[in-house]
Coordinates of C-alpha atoms in Angstrom, one line a residue:
Chain A
M1 CA 16.6 -3.3 50.8
S2 CA 14.6 -6.6 50.7
H3 CA 13.2 -6.4 48.0
Y4 CA 13.6 -9.3 44.8
C5 CA 14.6 -6.3 42.2
E6 CA 15.7 -3.2 42.6
L7 CA 16.8 -0.6 40.5
S8 CA 18.1 2.2 42.6
K9 CA 19.1 5.9 40.4
L10 CA 19.7 3.4 36.9
T11 CA 20.8 6.1 34.9
K12 CA 21.5 5.3 31.0
I13 CA 23.6 8.9 29.5
Y14 CA 24.8 7.7 25.4
P15 CA 28.0 9.9 24.1
T16 CA 27.0 12.5 21.1
P17 CA 29.3 14.2 18.6
K18 CA 27.1 17.9 20.5
G19 CA 27.3 16.5 23.7
P20 CA 26.2 13.2 26.6
A21 CA 23.0 12.1 25.7
V22 CA 20.8 11.7 28.8
I23 CA 18.6 8.8 28.1
V24 CA 17.1 7.3 31.1
K25 CA 17.7 9.3 34.9
D26 CA 17.2 9.0 38.2
F27 CA 14.9 5.7 37.2
D28 CA 14.6 3.3 40.4
L29 CA 12.5 0.4 41.0
N30 CA 11.3 -2.6 42.9
I31 CA 10.0 -5.4 41.9
E32 CA 9.0 -7.6 44.5
N33 CA 9.6 -11.5 44.0
G34 CA 6.7 -13.3 41.8
E35 CA 5.1 -10.0 40.9
F36 CA 4.1 -8.4 37.2
V37 CA 5.1 -5.0 35.9
C38 CA 4.7 -3.6 33.5
L39 CA 6.7 0.1 31.2
I40 CA 4.4 1.6 29.5
G41 CA 5.6 4.6 27.6
H42 CA 5.9 5.8 23.4
S43 CA 8.6 4.3 21.3
G44 CA 11.3 5.7 22.1
C45 CA 10.5 7.0 25.8
G46 CA 13.8 4.5 27.4
K47 CA 11.0 1.5 28.1
S48 CA 13.7 -0.9 26.5
T49 CA 16.9 0.9 27.5
V50 CA 15.6 -0.1 31.1
L51 CA 15.6 -3.6 30.1
S52 CA 18.5 -3.5 28.1
M53 CA 20.6 -2.8 31.2
L54 CA 18.4 -4.9 33.4
A55 CA 19.7 -8.1 31.3
G56 CA 22.3 -6.9 30.9
L57 CA 23.1 -5.8 27.7
N58 CA 23.9 -2.7 28.3
A59 CA 26.2 -1.0 29.7
I60 CA 24.8 1.0 33.2
T61 CA 26.3 4.5 33.3
D62 CA 24.9 4.6 37.1
G63 CA 23.1 3.2 39.4
G64 CA 22.8 -0.1 40.2
I65 CA 20.7 -3.4 40.2
I66 CA 20.2 -5.7 43.1
L67 CA 18.6 -8.8 41.3
A68 CA 17.9 -11.8 43.9
G69 CA 21.1 -10.1 46.1
K70 CA 23.0 -9.6 43.5
E71 CA 24.4 -7.2 41.8
L72 CA 24.9 -6.9 38.6
T73 CA 27.3 -7.0 36.2
G74 CA 26.3 -8.4 33.6
A75 CA 23.8 -10.6 31.0
G76 CA 23.0 -14.3 31.7
P77 CA 21.0 -16.4 31.1
D78 CA 18.7 -16.7 35.3
R79 CA 17.2 -13.2 32.9
G80 CA 15.2 -15.2 30.3
V81 CA 14.9 -12.7 27.4
V82 CA 11.5 -12.0 25.4
F83 CA 12.6 -10.1 22.3
Q84 CA 10.1 -8.7 20.3
S85 CA 11.6 -10.6 17.0
P86 CA 11.9 -13.9 18.2
S87 CA 15.5 -14.1 17.3
L88 CA 15.0 -17.7 16.9
L89 CA 18.1 -19.4 14.8
P90 CA 16.8 -20.8 11.1
W91 CA 18.9 -24.0 10.7
L92 CA 17.7 -25.3 13.9
T93 CA 14.0 -26.5 15.0
A94 CA 11.9 -25.1 17.6
F95 CA 12.5 -27.8 19.5
E96 CA 16.9 -27.1 19.2
N97 CA 16.5 -22.8 19.6
V98 CA 16.0 -24.7 23.4
M99 CA 17.6 -27.4 23.6
L100 CA 20.1 -24.7 23.5
G101 CA 19.6 -23.1 26.6
V102 CA 19.2 -26.3 28.0
N103 CA 21.8 -28.0 27.7
Q104 CA 24.1 -25.4 29.3
V105 CA 22.3 -24.0 31.6
F106 CA 20.9 -27.9 32.7
Y107 CA 24.4 -29.7 31.9
T108 CA 24.2 -31.7 35.2
A109 CA 20.4 -33.0 33.9
S110 CA 20.8 -36.3 32.7
R111 CA 20.1 -36.1 28.7
E112 CA 17.1 -37.2 29.4
E113 CA 15.5 -34.5 32.0
R114 CA 17.0 -31.6 29.5
R115 CA 14.8 -33.4 26.3
E116 CA 11.9 -33.8 28.8
I117 CA 12.2 -30.0 29.4
A118 CA 12.2 -28.8 26.9
E119 CA 9.0 -30.8 25.3
Y120 CA 7.0 -29.6 28.0
F121 CA 7.0 -26.2 27.1
L122 CA 7.3 -25.9 23.9
T123 CA 3.7 -28.2 24.8
V124 CA 2.3 -26.0 27.0
V125 CA 2.7 -23.1 24.4
G126 CA 0.8 -24.9 22.1
L127 CA 3.7 -26.4 19.7
G128 CA 3.2 -30.5 20.6
D129 CA 2.6 -31.1 17.0
A130 CA 5.3 -28.6 15.7
M131 CA 8.1 -28.9 17.4
H132 CA 10.6 -30.0 15.7
K133 CA 10.3 -27.9 12.4
R134 CA 12.1 -25.4 11.1
P135 CA 11.1 -21.4 11.9
A136 CA 11.3 -20.2 8.3
E137 CA 7.0 -23.5 9.0
L138 CA 5.9 -21.7 11.6
S139 CA 3.8 -18.4 10.8
Q140 CA 5.5 -15.1 13.7
G141 CA 2.6 -16.0 16.3
M142 CA 4.3 -19.2 16.7
R143 CA 7.7 -18.5 16.5
Q144 CA 7.4 -15.9 19.5
R145 CA 5.7 -19.3 21.6
V146 CA 9.0 -21.1 20.6
G147 CA 10.7 -17.7 22.5
I148 CA 8.2 -18.3 25.3
A149 CA 9.2 -21.9 25.6
R150 CA 12.5 -20.9 25.4
A151 CA 12.4 -17.9 28.5
F152 CA 10.4 -20.4 30.3
A153 CA 12.6 -23.6 30.2
L154 CA 16.5 -22.5 31.7
K155 CA 13.6 -21.3 34.9
P156 CA 15.2 -17.8 35.1
K157 CA 14.8 -15.5 38.0
M158 CA 13.7 -13.0 36.7
L159 CA 11.1 -12.9 32.5
L160 CA 12.1 -9.1 30.6
L161 CA 9.3 -8.9 27.4
D162 CA 10.1 -6.1 25.5
E163 CA 7.0 -5.8 23.2
P164 CA 7.2 -9.2 22.7
F165 CA 3.5 -9.2 20.9
G166 CA 3.5 -5.5 19.4
M167 CA 4.5 -7.7 15.5
L168 CA 1.5 -9.5 15.6
D169 CA -2.2 -9.6 15.5
S170 CA -4.7 -8.0 18.2
L171 CA -6.3 -11.4 18.4
T172 CA -3.0 -14.1 18.3
R173 CA -1.9 -10.9 20.4
Y174 CA -5.0 -12.1 23.6
E175 CA -4.0 -15.6 22.5
L176 CA 0.0 -15.7 24.0
Q177 CA -0.7 -12.6 26.0
Q178 CA -3.5 -15.8 28.1
V179 CA -0.8 -18.3 27.7
L180 CA 1.7 -15.9 29.1
I181 CA 0.0 -15.5 32.4
E182 CA -1.0 -19.6 32.5
L183 CA 2.6 -19.3 32.5
W184 CA 3.9 -16.9 35.2
R185 CA 1.0 -17.7 37.3
K186 CA 2.6 -22.0 37.4
N187 CA 6.0 -21.2 37.3
K188 CA 5.6 -17.9 39.6
I189 CA 8.5 -16.0 38.3
T190 CA 8.7 -12.4 38.6
A191 CA 8.6 -10.5 35.4
L192 CA 9.1 -7.3 34.0
M193 CA 7.6 -6.7 30.2
V194 CA 7.7 -3.0 28.5
T195 CA 4.5 -2.3 26.0
H196 CA 2.8 0.1 24.8
D197 CA -0.4 -1.6 24.6
V198 CA -2.4 -0.3 27.0
D199 CA -5.2 -3.8 27.1
E200 CA -2.3 -6.5 27.4
A201 CA -0.5 -4.2 30.5
L202 CA -4.2 -4.4 32.3
F203 CA -4.7 -7.6 31.3
L204 CA -1.1 -8.9 32.9
S205 CA 0.5 -6.5 34.9
D206 CA 0.4 -6.7 39.1
R207 CA 1.9 -2.6 38.7
I208 CA 1.8 -0.2 35.7
V209 CA 4.5 2.2 36.0
C210 CA 4.3 5.1 33.5
M211 CA 7.6 6.0 31.9
T212 CA 7.3 10.3 30.8
D213 CA 8.8 11.4 27.5
G214 CA 12.8 10.8 27.3
P215 CA 15.1 12.5 27.6
E216 CA 16.2 12.0 31.2
A217 CA 12.6 9.7 31.7
E218 CA 11.8 9.1 34.4
V219 CA 9.5 7.1 36.1
G220 CA 5.9 9.3 36.2
D221 CA 3.1 7.5 37.7
I222 CA 2.6 4.0 39.1
L223 CA -0.9 1.6 38.6
E224 CA -2.3 -0.8 41.6
V225 CA -3.9 -3.4 38.7
K226 CA -5.5 -6.0 41.5
F227 CA -8.1 -7.5 39.1
P228 CA -8.0 -11.2 40.7
R229 CA -5.9 -14.1 39.6
P230 CA -5.9 -16.1 38.0
R231 CA -7.7 -13.7 35.6
E232 CA -9.9 -14.8 32.3
R233 CA -10.0 -12.2 29.0
K234 CA -13.3 -11.2 30.1
A235 CA -13.9 -11.4 33.5
V236 CA -11.0 -8.5 33.1
M237 CA -13.0 -6.9 30.6
E238 CA -15.9 -7.0 32.3
H239 CA -14.2 -5.3 35.8
P240 CA -16.2 -2.4 36.6
D241 CA -13.1 -1.0 37.7
Y242 CA -10.6 -2.5 33.9
Y243 CA -12.2 1.2 31.7
A244 CA -12.1 3.5 34.7
L245 CA -7.7 2.5 34.1
R246 CA -7.7 2.3 30.6
E247 CA -8.8 5.8 30.5
H248 CA -6.4 6.7 33.3
L249 CA -3.9 5.4 31.3
I250 CA -5.0 6.3 27.9
E251 CA -5.3 10.1 29.1
F252 CA -1.4 9.7 31.0
L253 CA 0.1 8.7 27.5
E254 CA -1.8 11.9 26.1
V255 CA -0.7 14.9 28.6
H256 CA 3.2 13.1 28.3
A257 CA 2.7 12.8 24.3
H258 CA 2.3 16.4 24.0
R259 CA 4.4 17.6 27.2
N260 CA 7.0 17.8 24.9
G261 CA 5.4 18.3 21.4
R262 CA 6.9 16.5 19.3
S263 CA 4.0 15.1 18.4
A264 CA 2.6 18.7 17.1
A265 CA 2.8 17.4 13.7
A266 CA 0.4 14.9 14.0
P267 CA -2.9 14.1 15.1
Q268 CA -2.7 11.5 18.4
L269 CA -5.2 8.8 17.4
P270 CA -4.9 6.2 19.0
P271 CA -6.5 2.7 17.1
A272 CA -10.2 1.7 17.1
G273 CA -10.7 1.2 21.0
G274 CA -7.2 -1.1 20.8
V275 CA -5.0 1.5 21.7
R276 CA -1.5 1.0 21.0
L277 CA 0.7 4.0 21.2
Q278 CA 2.5 4.3 18.9
R279 CA 4.7 7.2 16.5
S280 CA 5.9 6.7 12.9
P281 CA 6.8 9.6 10.7
E282 CA 6.2 7.3 7.8
E283 CA 2.8 8.8 7.4
P284 CA 2.7 11.9 6.4
V285 CA -0.5 14.0 6.8
L286 CA -1.6 15.2 3.5
N287 CA -4.6 17.2 4.0
P288 CA -5.5 17.0 7.0
A289 CA -9.0 18.5 6.4
Chain B
M1 CA -33.5 -11.1 -1.0
A2 CA -30.8 -10.2 0.6
F3 CA -28.1 -7.2 -1.9
L4 CA -25.3 -10.3 -1.3
E5 CA -26.1 -13.5 -0.2
L6 CA -24.2 -17.0 0.4
N7 CA -25.6 -19.9 0.9
N8 CA -24.4 -23.3 2.2
V9 CA -21.4 -22.0 0.5
S10 CA -18.3 -25.0 1.3
K11 CA -15.0 -24.8 0.0
S12 CA -11.9 -27.5 0.5
F13 CA -8.9 -27.2 -0.6
N14 CA -6.6 -30.6 -1.7
G15 CA -9.3 -32.5 0.6
H16 CA -8.9 -30.0 3.7
A17 CA -11.9 -27.6 4.0
V18 CA -11.6 -24.5 4.7
L19 CA -15.3 -23.0 4.9
K20 CA -18.0 -24.7 5.4
D21 CA -21.5 -24.3 5.4
V22 CA -21.2 -20.5 5.4
N23 CA -24.1 -18.1 5.1
L24 CA -24.0 -14.3 4.6
S25 CA -27.2 -12.2 4.1
I26 CA -25.3 -8.7 3.9
E27 CA -28.3 -5.8 2.4
K28 CA -27.6 -2.5 0.5
G29 CA -25.7 0.3 2.1
E30 CA -24.4 -2.0 5.1
F31 CA -20.7 -2.1 6.4
V32 CA -20.4 -5.8 7.5
A33 CA -16.4 -6.7 9.0
I34 CA -15.9 -10.5 9.4
V35 CA -13.6 -10.4 12.3
G36 CA -11.4 -14.2 12.4
F37 CA -8.1 -15.9 13.0
S38 CA -4.4 -15.5 10.7
G39 CA -5.4 -18.5 8.1
A40 CA -9.3 -18.9 9.7
G41 CA -9.6 -18.4 5.7
K42 CA -10.8 -15.4 5.6
T43 CA -9.0 -14.5 2.2
T44 CA -10.7 -17.9 1.0
L45 CA -14.5 -16.5 1.5
I46 CA -13.4 -12.7 0.0
S47 CA -12.3 -14.6 -2.9
L48 CA -15.4 -16.8 -3.4
I49 CA -17.5 -13.4 -3.0
A50 CA -15.1 -11.4 -5.5
G51 CA -15.2 -14.7 -8.1
L52 CA -11.2 -15.3 -8.0
L53 CA -12.6 -19.4 -6.1
R54 CA -15.5 -21.1 -7.4
P55 CA -17.2 -23.2 -3.7
D56 CA -17.8 -27.0 -4.3
S57 CA -20.7 -26.2 -2.8
G58 CA -23.3 -23.6 -2.3
S59 CA -24.8 -20.5 -4.0
M60 CA -23.5 -17.1 -4.1
T61 CA -25.8 -14.2 -5.3
L62 CA -25.0 -10.4 -6.0
N63 CA -28.7 -8.2 -6.3
D64 CA -30.0 -11.8 -7.6
L65 CA -27.1 -12.5 -9.9
E66 CA -25.4 -15.5 -9.3
I67 CA -21.5 -14.5 -8.4
T68 CA -19.3 -17.3 -10.7
A69 CA -16.9 -14.6 -12.2
P70 CA -14.5 -11.2 -11.8
G71 CA -15.9 -8.5 -12.6
P72 CA -15.9 -4.5 -12.0
D73 CA -19.4 -4.8 -10.0
R74 CA -17.6 -6.0 -7.6
G75 CA -14.0 -3.9 -6.6
I76 CA -11.2 -5.5 -3.9
V77 CA -8.9 -3.8 -2.0
F78 CA -6.2 -6.5 -0.8
Q79 CA -3.7 -6.0 2.1
N80 CA -0.8 -6.1 -0.4
Y81 CA -2.8 -3.0 -2.1
S82 CA -1.9 -4.7 -5.9
L83 CA -0.6 -1.9 -7.3
L84 CA 1.5 -1.7 -10.3
P85 CA 4.9 -1.0 -9.5
W86 CA 5.4 1.2 -13.4
L87 CA 2.4 3.2 -12.8
T88 CA 1.2 6.5 -11.7
V89 CA -1.1 6.5 -8.8
Y90 CA -2.9 8.5 -11.5
E91 CA -2.5 5.7 -14.0
N92 CA -3.1 3.0 -12.1
I93 CA -6.3 4.4 -11.4
Y94 CA -6.9 5.4 -14.7
L95 CA -6.4 1.4 -15.9
A96 CA -9.4 0.6 -13.6
V97 CA -11.7 3.5 -15.2
D98 CA -10.6 2.8 -19.2
Q99 CA -11.7 -0.4 -18.7
V100 CA -14.9 -0.7 -17.3
F101 CA -15.9 2.9 -18.8
P102 CA -14.8 2.6 -22.3
N103 CA -17.6 4.7 -23.7
W104 CA -16.8 8.0 -22.1
A105 CA -15.0 10.8 -23.6
P106 CA -11.7 11.0 -22.2
A107 CA -11.7 14.2 -20.6
K108 CA -14.7 13.1 -18.5
R109 CA -12.4 9.0 -17.2
Q110 CA -9.7 11.7 -16.5
Q111 CA -12.3 13.9 -14.6
H112 CA -13.3 10.9 -12.8
V113 CA -10.0 9.7 -12.1
E114 CA -9.5 13.2 -10.3
K115 CA -11.9 13.0 -8.2
Y116 CA -11.3 9.8 -6.5
I117 CA -8.0 10.8 -5.7
A118 CA -9.5 13.9 -4.4
M119 CA -10.8 11.9 -2.3
V120 CA -8.4 10.1 -0.5
N121 CA -6.2 12.8 -0.2
L122 CA -3.3 12.1 -2.3
T123 CA -4.2 14.3 -5.1
P124 CA -1.0 16.7 -4.1
A125 CA 1.0 12.7 -5.4
R126 CA -0.6 11.5 -8.9
E127 CA 2.4 11.7 -10.0
K128 CA 4.6 9.8 -7.7
R129 CA 4.8 5.6 -9.0
P130 CA 4.0 2.6 -4.6
S131 CA 8.0 2.7 -4.3
E132 CA 8.0 6.9 -4.5
L133 CA 4.6 6.0 -1.7
S134 CA 4.5 4.9 1.6
G135 CA 2.5 1.4 2.9
G136 CA -0.2 3.8 3.4
M137 CA -0.6 6.4 0.4
R138 CA -0.7 2.6 -1.4
Q139 CA -3.5 1.4 0.3
R140 CA -5.2 4.7 -0.3
V141 CA -4.5 4.6 -4.1
S142 CA -6.3 0.9 -4.3
V143 CA -9.3 2.7 -2.4
A144 CA -9.2 4.9 -4.8
R145 CA -8.7 2.7 -7.2
A146 CA -11.5 0.5 -6.1
L147 CA -13.7 3.4 -5.9
A148 CA -13.1 4.4 -9.4
M149 CA -14.6 2.2 -11.1
D150 CA -18.1 2.3 -8.7
P151 CA -18.5 -1.5 -7.8
Q152 CA -22.0 -2.2 -6.7
I153 CA -20.2 -3.5 -3.2
L154 CA -16.8 -3.1 -2.0
L155 CA -14.1 -6.0 -1.1
L156 CA -11.5 -4.3 1.6
D157 CA -9.7 -8.0 2.5
E158 CA -7.4 -6.7 5.8
P159 CA -6.9 -3.4 3.5
L160 CA -5.0 -1.9 7.0
S161 CA -3.3 -4.8 9.0
A162 CA -0.6 -4.3 6.8
L163 CA 0.2 -0.3 9.0
D164 CA 1.6 0.5 11.7
A165 CA -0.5 1.5 14.4
L166 CA -1.0 5.6 13.8
T167 CA -1.6 5.3 10.3
R168 CA -3.8 2.8 10.3
A169 CA -6.2 4.6 12.9
T170 CA -6.2 7.9 11.0
L171 CA -6.7 5.7 7.3
Q172 CA -9.8 4.0 9.4
D173 CA -11.0 7.5 9.5
E174 CA -11.0 7.5 5.9
V175 CA -12.3 4.9 5.5
S176 CA -15.4 5.5 7.5
R177 CA -15.6 8.9 5.8
I178 CA -15.3 8.0 2.6
W179 CA -18.7 4.9 3.4
E180 CA -20.3 8.2 4.5
E181 CA -20.1 9.9 1.7
S182 CA -21.1 6.9 -0.8
H183 CA -23.4 4.4 1.0
K184 CA -21.5 1.7 -0.9
T185 CA -22.1 -1.4 0.5
V186 CA -19.2 -3.1 2.0
V187 CA -17.3 -6.0 3.1
M188 CA -14.5 -5.6 4.8
I189 CA -11.5 -8.5 6.4
T190 CA -10.0 -7.7 9.5
N191 CA -8.5 -10.2 12.5
D192 CA -9.2 -6.8 15.4
P193 CA -12.7 -6.8 16.6
D194 CA -11.5 -3.1 17.7
E195 CA -10.6 -2.0 13.6
G196 CA -14.5 -3.7 13.7
I197 CA -16.7 -2.2 15.7
Y198 CA -15.4 1.4 14.8
L199 CA -16.2 1.5 11.2
A200 CA -19.4 -1.7 11.0
D201 CA -23.0 -2.1 11.6
R202 CA -22.3 -5.0 12.0
I203 CA -19.7 -7.8 12.8
V204 CA -20.0 -11.4 11.6
P205 CA -16.6 -14.1 13.4
L206 CA -16.1 -15.7 11.6
T207 CA -14.6 -20.1 13.4
A208 CA -11.7 -21.1 13.9
G209 CA -10.2 -22.7 11.3
P210 CA -9.8 -26.1 9.4
G211 CA -13.8 -25.5 8.2
A212 CA -14.3 -22.5 9.7
T213 CA -17.5 -21.1 9.7
L214 CA -19.8 -17.7 10.3
G215 CA -20.8 -17.0 13.4
P216 CA -23.6 -15.0 15.0
S217 CA -23.9 -11.1 13.9
F218 CA -23.4 -8.7 16.4
P219 CA -24.8 -5.5 15.3
V220 CA -23.2 -2.5 16.2
E221 CA -26.0 0.2 17.4
I222 CA -22.8 3.1 17.9
P223 CA -24.5 6.1 16.2
R224 CA -22.8 8.0 12.9
P225 CA -20.5 9.6 13.1
R226 CA -18.4 7.5 15.7
D227 CA -15.8 9.4 17.8
R228 CA -12.8 7.0 18.6
K229 CA -12.6 8.4 22.4
A230 CA -16.0 9.0 23.3
I231 CA -16.8 5.5 22.2
N232 CA -14.2 3.8 25.0
H233 CA -17.2 5.3 27.2
D234 CA -19.9 4.0 25.1
P235 CA -21.4 0.3 27.8
H236 CA -22.6 -0.7 24.0
F237 CA -19.1 -1.1 22.3
K238 CA -17.5 -1.9 25.7
Q239 CA -20.2 -4.8 25.5
I240 CA -19.2 -6.4 22.5
R241 CA -15.3 -5.1 22.6
R242 CA -16.4 -8.0 25.3
D243 CA -19.3 -10.7 23.4
V244 CA -16.7 -10.5 20.4
T245 CA -13.2 -11.0 21.7
G246 CA -14.4 -13.5 23.6
F247 CA -16.5 -16.1 20.9
L248 CA -13.5 -15.6 19.5
L249 CA -10.8 -16.7 21.6
D250 CA -13.6 -19.6 22.5
C251 CA -14.0 -21.4 19.5
R252 CA -10.5 -21.2 19.4
R253 CA -9.6 -22.7 22.7
D254 CA -12.9 -25.4 22.3
R255 CA -10.3 -26.9 19.2
H256 CA -7.6 -26.9 21.4
A257 CA -8.5 -28.8 24.1
A258 CA -9.5 -32.8 22.2
V259 CA -6.6 -34.4 23.7
S260 CA -4.7 -34.3 26.3
R261 CA -1.5 -35.3 26.6
T262 CA 0.6 -36.4 30.3
L263 CA 4.1 -34.3 30.3
V264 CA 6.9 -34.9 32.4
L265 CA 8.5 -32.1 34.4
P266 CA 11.6 -32.8 35.8
D267 CA 11.9 -30.7 38.7
V268 CA 16.1 -29.6 38.3
E269 CA 17.3 -27.1 39.6
P270 CA 18.7 -24.5 36.5
E271 CA 23.2 -24.0 37.4
D272 CA 24.8 -21.0 38.3
L273 CA 26.8 -20.2 35.1
S274 CA 28.7 -17.2 36.9
A275 CA 30.0 -19.4 39.4
P276 CA 33.3 -20.7 38.6
P277 CA 33.4 -23.8 36.9
P278 CA 33.7 -27.0 39.4
L279 CA 37.0 -28.7 40.5
I280 CA 37.7 -31.6 40.3
G281 CA 35.7 -33.7 42.0
G282 CA 33.2 -31.8 41.9
R283 CA 29.2 -31.8 42.3
R284 CA 28.1 -33.2 39.1
T285 CA 24.6 -34.5 39.6
A286 CA 21.9 -31.4 39.6
I287 CA 20.4 -29.7 42.4
R288 CA 16.3 -31.4 43.0
R289 CA 13.4 -30.7 45.2
K290 CA 13.1 -34.3 45.1
E291 CA 9.4 -34.1 43.7
I292 CA 8.9 -35.3 39.8
K293 CA 6.5 -32.6 38.8
R294 CA 3.4 -34.4 36.4
E295 CA 1.1 -32.2 34.9
I296 CA -1.0 -33.2 32.4
V297 CA -1.1 -31.1 29.4
E298 CA -4.3 -30.5 26.8
I299 CA -3.0 -29.5 22.8
D300 CA -4.2 -29.5 19.9
A301 CA -5.4 -31.5 18.1

C-alpha cells in the first residue's frame, strides 16, 4: 500500500442509447515516486480516459485513485496537465499565462518570488527572450514549451501529459522531449504520459505500459526501460537494447491492432522508421494495387 | 558538372541572413532529401532552385543553364497543395499540360493527363474538386500535376508534412513507387529524418538558421525497393538515423548555448488549495525549505 500513485480497479463506463459502453475496465497500475511512466496504445484505446480520470477532469465510474496517500476527488493544481494543444489564453502573454497558476498556488509567496518562479521555468524551457509574447506570435513548438513551463511552475505532485508533442514535427518533438526530460530530472516529479510514439516512450520512460485496444481496455504488457540517466538521444539510440525494445512495442501495437479486426480495411503501415501509429479514417484506399 | 549545381548561394531578407554559402551538387536521377528544422530556410532554398526567388550572391545551374526564373523544367509540389479550387482533378492537371505542351493534339494531351491521374491512383476521383478530396488525395493531384509537365527535376517542399501519420506513410510508399518508375531527379524538403532515409539516396541536413547552410551529405545505402519494416533491422538504417538526428540536434544546441543567464528559483512550496481557507490569524507566509536555489541557465541568444 505504499505506492506513490495507485490506480486500482479503475473503470469508466459511458451510458449510451444502446446500453453502457465500457471504455476502461479494472485498470490497475502503481506508480512510484519520481517515476516516469508512459501509457502506449492505439488512438481510442482509452489511454486518455485513464489520464483524464487521474487529472480529475473525468468522473470515475468505479475503482479509485490514490495520490500521495490521498484519494482523488476532483481536479486540482497538485496535478499538472499538458494537453496536445497547449491551451493557452490567447489574450495573455506567455509570462502571464504561467503567472495565472503561480499566483493561485503560491499566494503566500511574495510578488517578487512569484515572478521569479515564472521567469525561471520559462527561461529553462528556452523562452528567455520570448516570454512576453502572446501565443499568436509563438510557433507551435514554443507554445507547447509554455505549456510545459506552466505545468512545472506549480510544483505539482504529479505531471500528466496527454500526447503533448503529437502535433509537432519530428525534429521539434526531439527537442522538446529533451527539454521535458531535463526538467523532470531536476524537479523529480512523478510523471505519466500518454503517447503513441514508440521512440518517444523509449527515450523518456522508466516503464512503458501497453494498453490493449478498447472497449474494455486494460494493461496488456509492462516494459522496463533501463537506459542510464541522464539520457541523451544519441546514447539511447546507440544502446544495444534500443531496437529490440522498439521492435517489441511495435509488435505489441500491431497484434492489438489486428485483434479486433478494426484495421482489416486499412494497411497498418508505420511511417518510415518513426513509428507513430494513428488510425485515420480520412484516407480511403482507392486502388490498393 | 553536376546536373543541379548550387555554388555559394546566399540569401537574406531585410538584412537578415537566411541562407549563407549553400553548396549543393545533385546528379541526374538522384533522390536527395534536405532535412532541417522549421524556420531554418528550407522553403527559401527550394524557392531559389525553383526560380521564385533570386539569390543575393552565388550561382545556380540546372543542366548547365543558369536558373533565373521559374519554368516548367522544374516541377514543384508545395505543402499546401496549391490547387485551383474551382477546377476538378482532371482540369487542374490539364491546365498544366496545356501550358507546357501547347503543340500537342487535344487527344494526346487528354491521354497524357489520364496517364498521370492513373499513376497516382486517382482515376475514380478525376471529376472531383479539391474541396471534395482528403489532404492525401489533394497532395496526389499536386504530385500528378508536377509530373505531367515532365520536368527535368521535381522539387518537393515538405509535401507530406500536413498529413497524418498513416496517410503520410501511404504517400511515402507512393512517392517511392513513382520515383522508381520515372527515375526523375528529386529534391525533397522534409522535417522528418525517417522520411528522408526511407525515400532518398542521400540526406543533406540544413543547419539551424539564421545564416543556415547545408551540412555534410549522408548517403543512404539501403537497397531498393525498401521495406518499411525490414529496414528497422538494417544496421545502416540505425546508424544513419542516429547520425542525421544527432547532427541536427547538435547544430541547434550549439546555437542555443551562446549566452548564459543567472536565474533564481525561489524555494517556496505550493499551497494546498483544496484545504479550507486559513482562518483569521492563520499562516500568511509560504513554507520554505530554506535553501534559495540559484541556477545558471544557458539560453538562446
